[in-house]
PDB file of C-alpha atoms in Angstrom:
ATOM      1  CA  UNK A   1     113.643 -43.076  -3.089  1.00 44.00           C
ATOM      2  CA  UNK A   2     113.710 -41.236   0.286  1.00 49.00           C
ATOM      3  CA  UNK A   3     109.587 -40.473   1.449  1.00 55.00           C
ATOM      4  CA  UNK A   4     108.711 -36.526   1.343  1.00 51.00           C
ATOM      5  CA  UNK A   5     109.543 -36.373   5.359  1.00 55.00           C
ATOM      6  CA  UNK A   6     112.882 -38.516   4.936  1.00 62.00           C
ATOM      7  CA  UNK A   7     113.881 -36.176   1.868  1.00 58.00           C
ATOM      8  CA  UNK A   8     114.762 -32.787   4.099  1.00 61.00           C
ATOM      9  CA  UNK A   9     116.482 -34.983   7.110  1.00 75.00           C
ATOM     10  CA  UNK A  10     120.024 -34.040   7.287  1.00 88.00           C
ATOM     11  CA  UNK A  11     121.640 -37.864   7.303  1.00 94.00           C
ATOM     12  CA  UNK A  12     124.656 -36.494   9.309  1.00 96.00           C
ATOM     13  CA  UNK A  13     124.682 -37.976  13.005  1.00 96.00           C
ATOM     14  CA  UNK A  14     122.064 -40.250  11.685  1.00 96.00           C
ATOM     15  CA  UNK A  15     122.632 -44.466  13.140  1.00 97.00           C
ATOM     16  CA  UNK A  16     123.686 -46.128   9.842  1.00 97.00           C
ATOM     17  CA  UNK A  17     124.221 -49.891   8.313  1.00 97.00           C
ATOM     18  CA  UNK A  18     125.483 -50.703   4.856  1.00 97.00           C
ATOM     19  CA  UNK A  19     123.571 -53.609   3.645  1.00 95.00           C
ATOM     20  CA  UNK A  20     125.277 -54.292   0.600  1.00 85.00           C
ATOM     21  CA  UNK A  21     129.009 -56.186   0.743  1.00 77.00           C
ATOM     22  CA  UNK A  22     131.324 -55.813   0.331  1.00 86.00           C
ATOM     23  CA  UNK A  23     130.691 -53.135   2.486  1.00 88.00           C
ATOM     24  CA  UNK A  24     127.967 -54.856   4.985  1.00 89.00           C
ATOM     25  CA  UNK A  25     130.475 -55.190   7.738  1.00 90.00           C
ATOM     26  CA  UNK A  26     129.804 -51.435   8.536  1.00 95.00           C
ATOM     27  CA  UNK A  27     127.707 -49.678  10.731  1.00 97.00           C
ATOM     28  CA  UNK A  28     127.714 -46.439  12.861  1.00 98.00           C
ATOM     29  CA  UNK A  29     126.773 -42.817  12.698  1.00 98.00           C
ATOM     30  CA  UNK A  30     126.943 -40.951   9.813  1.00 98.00           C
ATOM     31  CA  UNK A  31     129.843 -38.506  10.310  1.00 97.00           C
ATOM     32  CA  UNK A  32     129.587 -36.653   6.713  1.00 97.00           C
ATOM     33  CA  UNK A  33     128.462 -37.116   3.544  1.00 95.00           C
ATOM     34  CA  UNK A  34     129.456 -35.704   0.152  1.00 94.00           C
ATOM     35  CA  UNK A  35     128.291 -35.914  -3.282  1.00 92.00           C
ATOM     36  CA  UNK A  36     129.126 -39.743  -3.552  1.00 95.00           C
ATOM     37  CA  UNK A  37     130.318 -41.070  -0.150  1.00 96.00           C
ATOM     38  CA  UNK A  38     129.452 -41.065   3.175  1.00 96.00           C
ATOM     39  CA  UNK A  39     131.931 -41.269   5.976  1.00 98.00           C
ATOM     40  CA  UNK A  40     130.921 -43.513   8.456  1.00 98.00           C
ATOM     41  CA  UNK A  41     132.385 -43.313  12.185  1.00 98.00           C
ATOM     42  CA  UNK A  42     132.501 -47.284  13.362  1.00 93.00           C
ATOM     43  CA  UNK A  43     134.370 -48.581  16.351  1.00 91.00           C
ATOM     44  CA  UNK A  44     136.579 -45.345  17.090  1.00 93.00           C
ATOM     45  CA  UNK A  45     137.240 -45.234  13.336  1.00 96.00           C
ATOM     46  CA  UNK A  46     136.019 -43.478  10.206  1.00 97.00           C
ATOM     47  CA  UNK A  47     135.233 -45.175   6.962  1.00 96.00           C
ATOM     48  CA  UNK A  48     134.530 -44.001   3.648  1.00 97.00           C
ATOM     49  CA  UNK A  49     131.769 -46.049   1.463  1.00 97.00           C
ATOM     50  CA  UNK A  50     130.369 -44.944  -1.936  1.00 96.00           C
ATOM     51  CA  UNK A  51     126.860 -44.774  -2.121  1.00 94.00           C
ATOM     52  CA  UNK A  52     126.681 -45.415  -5.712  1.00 94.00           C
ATOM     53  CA  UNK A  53     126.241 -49.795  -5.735  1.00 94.00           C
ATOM     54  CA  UNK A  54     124.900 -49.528  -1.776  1.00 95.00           C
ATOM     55  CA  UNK A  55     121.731 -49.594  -0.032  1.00 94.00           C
ATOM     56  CA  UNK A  56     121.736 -48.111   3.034  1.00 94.00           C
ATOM     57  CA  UNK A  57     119.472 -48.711   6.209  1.00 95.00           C
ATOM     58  CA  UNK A  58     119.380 -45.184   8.286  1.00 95.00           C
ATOM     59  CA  UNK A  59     117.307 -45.727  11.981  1.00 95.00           C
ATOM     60  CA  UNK A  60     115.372 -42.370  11.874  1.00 90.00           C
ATOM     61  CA  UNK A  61     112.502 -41.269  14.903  1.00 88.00           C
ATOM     62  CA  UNK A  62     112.678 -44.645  15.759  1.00 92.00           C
ATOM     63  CA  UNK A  63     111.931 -46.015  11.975  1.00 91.00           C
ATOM     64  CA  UNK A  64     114.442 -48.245   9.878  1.00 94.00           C
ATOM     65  CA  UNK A  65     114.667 -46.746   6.216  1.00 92.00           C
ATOM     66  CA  UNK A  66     116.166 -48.473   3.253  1.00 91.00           C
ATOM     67  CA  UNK A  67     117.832 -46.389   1.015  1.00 90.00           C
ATOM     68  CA  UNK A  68     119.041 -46.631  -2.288  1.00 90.00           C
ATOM     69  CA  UNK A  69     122.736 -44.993  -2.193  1.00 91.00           C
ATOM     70  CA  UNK A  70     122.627 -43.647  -5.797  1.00 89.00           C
ATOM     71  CA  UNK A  71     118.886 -41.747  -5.238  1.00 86.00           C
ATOM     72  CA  UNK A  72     120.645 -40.318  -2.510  1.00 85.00           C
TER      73      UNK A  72
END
């Protein structure tokens, strides 16, 4: 579960990993997000991952923050 400061952040533009596979391959900047997915830009590309079965690891004011993609 995102912390009380963490909770308001807008994730977009936000540095990014996926730590789960099959997905794990992917990092970047978060580019949007809906409902269920973000879409990551990576290498001059966009992906789309779920965040329902992924944990996420977003570097925010310097922190690294493990998230949960289903409590997001």
């Amino acid at each position: 579960m995102r912390d009380n400061l963490f909770a308001r952040t807008e994730l977009i533009g936000l540095d990014v990993e996926v730590l789960s596979s099959p997905y794990s391959e992917i990092s970047g900047k978060v580019f949007d997000e809906t409902m269920n997915t973000f879409t990551i830009e990576s290498a001059g590309t966009e992906k789309m991952v779920p965040k329902s079965g992924n944990v996420f690891r977003f570097t925010y004011e310097g922190r690294k923050i493990d998230i949960i993609g289903s409590e997001i």
